[in-house]
Amino acid sequence: MDYGNGEQSYSQRNARSVNLGEQLFEAWCDANSYTLHRIGYDEKTGPIEGWFKLSPVIRQMPDYLVKKDGRLAVTSVKGTLKFKTEDHERLSWFEDMYASPGCPFRFVIATTRGITWLSTDELREAYEASTNQGVWPDGKSWRELNLNAVGK
């Protein structure tokens, strides 16, 4: 099965039938007794006409509400270490929109190398410590997160 990869644009990756990052995260949660509830749009269920007319609060909605031992977290799953510049610029916005007392907002990097949980501060630090950067075919710029900078 062709899962796509982090070298491809969103459109190229979305043409695949499977979101590998989300599948890896779901399997990890199942193996570690975490409960998942999808809250964001699953792009694999098909396109929504006029999607980009919707509020950014809806379009950028995180993927899952995750629960374990009475603790909650809102999570956005990324299947690559390549993180968009525009998302880096919105980190504070993500925190403001989706975090609340008792329910933090977290990014999860889910690759075949493993699962890494990052707070927005850790993600910001990993992004800013990066020296590897580029542009996807759709013109979106990215930097490869330096997880060593945050001890992960």
mmCIF file of N, CA, C and O in Angstrom, residues 19 21-22 25 36-41 43 58-66 73-80 83-84 87 90-91 93-95 98-99 104-110 115-120 123 145:
data_model
loop_
_atom_site.group_PDB
_atom_site.id
_atom_site.type_symbol
_atom_site.label_atom_id
_atom_site.label_comp_id
_atom_site.label_asym_id
_atom_site.label_seq_id
_atom_site.Cartn_x
_atom_site.Cartn_y
_atom_site.Cartn_z
ATOM 1 N N ASN A 19 -3.991 7.589 5.833
ATOM 2 C CA ASN A 19 -3.163 8.563 6.534
ATOM 3 C C ASN A 19 -2.295 7.763 7.504
ATOM 4 O O ASN A 19 -2.752 7.378 8.583
ATOM 5 N N GLY A 21 0.283 8.462 9.419
ATOM 6 C CA GLY A 21 0.518 9.045 10.741
ATOM 7 C C GLY A 21 -0.641 8.780 11.690
ATOM 8 O O GLY A 21 -0.441 8.378 12.845
ATOM 9 N N GLU A 22 -1.852 8.985 11.207
ATOM 10 C CA GLU A 22 -3.023 8.755 12.055
ATOM 11 C C GLU A 22 -3.188 7.276 12.369
ATOM 12 O O GLU A 22 -3.535 6.913 13.493
ATOM 13 N N PHE A 25 -0.690 6.412 15.042
ATOM 14 C CA PHE A 25 -1.096 6.974 16.327
ATOM 15 C C PHE A 25 -2.260 6.197 16.923
ATOM 16 O O PHE A 25 -2.262 5.886 18.121
ATOM 17 N N LEU A 36 -9.547 7.260 22.196
ATOM 18 C CA LEU A 36 -9.531 8.299 21.162
ATOM 19 C C LEU A 36 -10.941 8.671 20.744
ATOM 20 O O LEU A 36 -11.800 7.803 20.600
ATOM 21 N N HIS A 37 -11.139 9.953 20.501
ATOM 22 C CA HIS A 37 -12.371 10.452 19.900
ATOM 23 C C HIS A 37 -11.956 11.405 18.785
ATOM 24 O O HIS A 37 -11.279 12.395 19.053
ATOM 25 N N ARG A 38 -12.328 11.102 17.547
ATOM 26 C CA ARG A 38 -11.997 12.011 16.452
ATOM 27 C C ARG A 38 -12.857 13.260 16.598
ATOM 28 O O ARG A 38 -14.066 13.168 16.759
ATOM 29 N N ILE A 39 -12.204 14.412 16.514
ATOM 30 C CA ILE A 39 -12.946 15.672 16.582
ATOM 31 C C ILE A 39 -12.746 16.503 15.328
ATOM 32 O O ILE A 39 -13.565 17.324 14.993
ATOM 33 N N GLY A 40 -11.642 16.297 14.618
ATOM 34 C CA GLY A 40 -11.365 17.071 13.413
ATOM 35 C C GLY A 40 -11.824 16.349 12.171
ATOM 36 O O GLY A 40 -12.225 15.185 12.195
ATOM 37 N N TYR A 41 -11.751 17.053 11.080
ATOM 38 C CA TYR A 41 -12.133 16.528 9.773
ATOM 39 C C TYR A 41 -11.162 15.429 9.338
ATOM 40 O O TYR A 41 -9.951 15.586 9.432
ATOM 41 N N GLU A 43 -9.773 13.922 6.269
ATOM 42 C CA GLU A 43 -9.694 14.207 4.838
ATOM 43 C C GLU A 43 -9.838 12.960 3.977
ATOM 44 O O GLU A 43 -10.126 13.050 2.790
ATOM 45 N N ILE A 58 -12.583 25.930 12.384
ATOM 46 C CA ILE A 58 -13.088 24.630 11.936
ATOM 47 C C ILE A 58 -12.048 23.925 11.062
ATOM 48 O O ILE A 58 -11.751 22.757 11.264
ATOM 49 N N ARG A 59 -11.470 24.658 10.101
ATOM 50 C CA ARG A 59 -10.505 24.037 9.179
ATOM 51 C C ARG A 59 -9.266 23.515 9.893
ATOM 52 O O ARG A 59 -8.707 22.509 9.493
ATOM 53 N N GLN A 60 -8.829 24.192 10.931
ATOM 54 C CA GLN A 60 -7.606 23.808 11.633
ATOM 55 C C GLN A 60 -7.868 22.935 12.856
ATOM 56 O O GLN A 60 -6.963 22.679 13.646
ATOM 57 N N MET A 61 -9.104 22.495 13.020
ATOM 58 C CA MET A 61 -9.462 21.719 14.204
ATOM 59 C C MET A 61 -8.532 20.518 14.368
ATOM 60 O O MET A 61 -8.240 19.808 13.414
ATOM 61 N N PRO A 62 -8.048 20.292 15.581
ATOM 62 C CA PRO A 62 -7.186 19.130 15.832
ATOM 63 C C PRO A 62 -7.893 17.822 15.505
ATOM 64 O O PRO A 62 -9.112 17.771 15.350
ATOM 65 N N ASP A 63 -7.101 16.763 15.435
ATOM 66 C CA ASP A 63 -7.612 15.469 14.999
ATOM 67 C C ASP A 63 -8.379 14.702 16.065
ATOM 68 O O ASP A 63 -9.416 14.108 15.774
ATOM 69 N N TYR A 64 -7.851 14.686 17.298
ATOM 70 C CA TYR A 64 -8.413 13.806 18.317
ATOM 71 C C TYR A 64 -8.479 14.460 19.688
ATOM 72 O O TYR A 64 -7.665 15.305 20.035
ATOM 73 N N LEU A 65 -9.435 13.980 20.463
ATOM 74 C CA LEU A 65 -9.455 14.165 21.910
ATOM 75 C C LEU A 65 -8.975 12.824 22.455
ATOM 76 O O LEU A 65 -9.518 11.773 22.118
ATOM 77 N N VAL A 66 -7.912 12.856 23.263
ATOM 78 C CA VAL A 66 -7.288 11.645 23.779
ATOM 79 C C VAL A 66 -7.481 11.605 25.288
ATOM 80 O O VAL A 66 -7.321 12.624 25.967
ATOM 81 N N ALA A 73 -6.348 15.340 26.500
ATOM 82 C CA ALA A 73 -5.506 16.210 25.679
ATOM 83 C C ALA A 73 -6.147 16.305 24.299
ATOM 84 O O ALA A 73 -6.687 15.326 23.780
ATOM 85 N N VAL A 74 -6.091 17.487 23.721
ATOM 86 C CA VAL A 74 -6.513 17.702 22.346
ATOM 87 C C VAL A 74 -5.251 17.564 21.503
ATOM 88 O O VAL A 74 -4.226 18.176 21.815
ATOM 89 N N THR A 75 -5.310 16.741 20.448
ATOM 90 C CA THR A 75 -4.098 16.449 19.687
ATOM 91 C C THR A 75 -4.267 16.669 18.191
ATOM 92 O O THR A 75 -5.309 16.380 17.615
ATOM 93 N N SER A 76 -3.200 17.166 17.608
ATOM 94 C CA SER A 76 -3.087 17.283 16.166
ATOM 95 C C SER A 76 -1.958 16.359 15.741
ATOM 96 O O SER A 76 -0.825 16.510 16.202
ATOM 97 N N VAL A 77 -2.256 15.393 14.888
ATOM 98 C CA VAL A 77 -1.285 14.375 14.494
ATOM 99 C C VAL A 77 -0.608 14.782 13.191
ATOM 100 O O VAL A 77 -1.278 15.134 12.221
ATOM 101 N N LYS A 78 0.708 14.702 13.192
ATOM 102 C CA LYS A 78 1.514 14.982 12.001
ATOM 103 C C LYS A 78 2.280 13.717 11.652
ATOM 104 O O LYS A 78 2.926 13.127 12.513
ATOM 105 N N GLY A 79 2.233 13.306 10.399
ATOM 106 C CA GLY A 79 2.893 12.087 9.964
ATOM 107 C C GLY A 79 4.281 12.313 9.408
ATOM 108 O O GLY A 79 4.842 11.434 8.761
ATOM 109 N N THR A 80 4.852 13.478 9.655
ATOM 110 C CA THR A 80 6.187 13.821 9.174
ATOM 111 C C THR A 80 6.817 14.815 10.134
ATOM 112 O O THR A 80 6.109 15.521 10.856
ATOM 113 N N PHE A 83 7.387 20.505 9.242
ATOM 114 C CA PHE A 83 6.316 21.305 9.837
ATOM 115 C C PHE A 83 6.190 22.617 9.081
ATOM 116 O O PHE A 83 7.178 23.345 8.899
ATOM 117 N N LYS A 84 4.974 22.922 8.646
ATOM 118 C CA LYS A 84 4.730 24.111 7.831
ATOM 119 C C LYS A 84 5.053 25.405 8.576
ATOM 120 O O LYS A 84 4.705 25.565 9.744
ATOM 121 N N ASP A 87 1.986 27.046 10.007
ATOM 122 C CA ASP A 87 1.515 26.457 11.263
ATOM 123 C C ASP A 87 2.408 26.890 12.426
ATOM 124 O O ASP A 87 1.924 27.111 13.535
ATOM 125 N N ARG A 90 1.292 30.062 13.706
ATOM 126 C CA ARG A 90 -0.012 29.996 14.393
ATOM 127 C C ARG A 90 0.026 29.226 15.710
ATOM 128 O O ARG A 90 -1.026 28.936 16.283
ATOM 129 N N LEU A 91 1.180 28.867 16.214
ATOM 130 C CA LEU A 91 1.237 28.035 17.422
ATOM 131 C C LEU A 91 0.497 28.648 18.598
ATOM 132 O O LEU A 91 -0.242 27.959 19.300
ATOM 133 N N TRP A 93 -1.948 30.727 18.441
ATOM 134 C CA TRP A 93 -3.361 30.673 18.083
ATOM 135 C C TRP A 93 -3.930 29.291 18.386
ATOM 136 O O TRP A 93 -5.015 29.173 18.948
ATOM 137 N N PHE A 94 -3.205 28.213 17.997
ATOM 138 C CA PHE A 94 -3.661 26.847 18.295
ATOM 139 C C PHE A 94 -3.894 26.690 19.797
ATOM 140 O O PHE A 94 -4.892 26.130 20.228
ATOM 141 N N GLU A 95 -2.953 27.150 20.577
ATOM 142 C CA GLU A 95 -3.045 27.051 22.035
ATOM 143 C C GLU A 95 -4.282 27.815 22.539
ATOM 144 O O GLU A 95 -5.047 27.306 23.358
ATOM 145 N N TYR A 98 -7.655 25.900 21.226
ATOM 146 C CA TYR A 98 -7.979 24.509 21.523
ATOM 147 C C TYR A 98 -7.556 24.001 22.891
ATOM 148 O O TYR A 98 -8.004 22.936 23.302
ATOM 149 N N ALA A 99 -6.718 24.713 23.603
ATOM 150 C CA ALA A 99 -6.316 24.277 24.950
ATOM 151 C C ALA A 99 -7.251 24.892 25.980
ATOM 152 O O ALA A 99 -7.865 25.936 25.750
ATOM 153 N N PRO A 104 -4.764 20.102 27.840
ATOM 154 C CA PRO A 104 -3.778 20.789 27.003
ATOM 155 C C PRO A 104 -3.916 20.425 25.526
ATOM 156 O O PRO A 104 -4.520 19.415 25.171
ATOM 157 N N PHE A 105 -3.349 21.264 24.701
ATOM 158 C CA PHE A 105 -3.245 21.008 23.265
ATOM 159 C C PHE A 105 -1.854 20.457 22.997
ATOM 160 O O PHE A 105 -0.862 21.008 23.461
ATOM 161 N N ARG A 106 -1.765 19.348 22.253
ATOM 162 C CA ARG A 106 -0.489 18.718 21.948
ATOM 163 C C ARG A 106 -0.403 18.362 20.461
ATOM 164 O O ARG A 106 -1.404 18.021 19.840
ATOM 165 N N PHE A 107 0.796 18.475 19.933
ATOM 166 C CA PHE A 107 1.087 17.928 18.621
ATOM 167 C C PHE A 107 1.677 16.545 18.835
ATOM 168 O O PHE A 107 2.426 16.321 19.789
ATOM 169 N N VAL A 108 1.333 15.629 17.960
ATOM 170 C CA VAL A 108 1.901 14.279 17.990
ATOM 171 C C VAL A 108 2.556 14.039 16.639
ATOM 172 O O VAL A 108 1.908 14.177 15.602
ATOM 173 N N ILE A 109 3.840 13.718 16.679
ATOM 174 C CA ILE A 109 4.549 13.316 15.474
ATOM 175 C C ILE A 109 4.488 11.795 15.447
ATOM 176 O O ILE A 109 4.992 11.128 16.353
ATOM 177 N N ALA A 110 3.824 11.253 14.426
ATOM 178 C CA ALA A 110 3.621 9.803 14.330
ATOM 179 C C ALA A 110 4.236 9.317 13.026
ATOM 180 O O ALA A 110 3.696 9.545 11.946
ATOM 181 N N ILE A 115 6.263 7.458 18.119
ATOM 182 C CA ILE A 115 5.292 8.488 18.475
ATOM 183 C C ILE A 115 5.968 9.482 19.412
ATOM 184 O O ILE A 115 6.584 9.086 20.407
ATOM 185 N N THR A 116 5.874 10.764 19.088
ATOM 186 C CA THR A 116 6.469 11.810 19.916
ATOM 187 C C THR A 116 5.415 12.864 20.214
ATOM 188 O O THR A 116 4.839 13.452 19.298
ATOM 189 N N TRP A 117 5.164 13.097 21.510
ATOM 190 C CA TRP A 117 4.222 14.117 21.952
ATOM 191 C C TRP A 117 4.988 15.419 22.179
ATOM 192 O O TRP A 117 6.053 15.413 22.809
ATOM 193 N N LEU A 118 4.440 16.548 21.699
ATOM 194 C CA LEU A 118 5.093 17.840 21.863
ATOM 195 C C LEU A 118 4.089 18.897 22.298
ATOM 196 O O LEU A 118 3.002 19.024 21.695
ATOM 197 N N SER A 119 4.456 19.683 23.296
ATOM 198 C CA SER A 119 3.675 20.868 23.628
ATOM 199 C C SER A 119 3.963 21.917 22.548
ATOM 200 O O SER A 119 4.908 21.767 21.751
ATOM 201 N N THR A 120 3.190 22.979 22.503
ATOM 202 C CA THR A 120 3.462 24.032 21.514
ATOM 203 C C THR A 120 4.824 24.666 21.775
ATOM 204 O O THR A 120 5.528 25.019 20.828
ATOM 205 N N LEU A 123 7.393 22.247 20.391
ATOM 206 C CA LEU A 123 7.362 22.258 18.934
ATOM 207 C C LEU A 123 8.035 23.523 18.411
ATOM 208 O O LEU A 123 8.830 23.470 17.468
ATOM 209 N N LEU A 145 11.567 19.376 11.946
ATOM 210 C CA LEU A 145 11.711 19.558 13.377
ATOM 211 C C LEU A 145 12.967 18.875 13.901
ATOM 212 O O LEU A 145 13.250 17.736 13.550
#
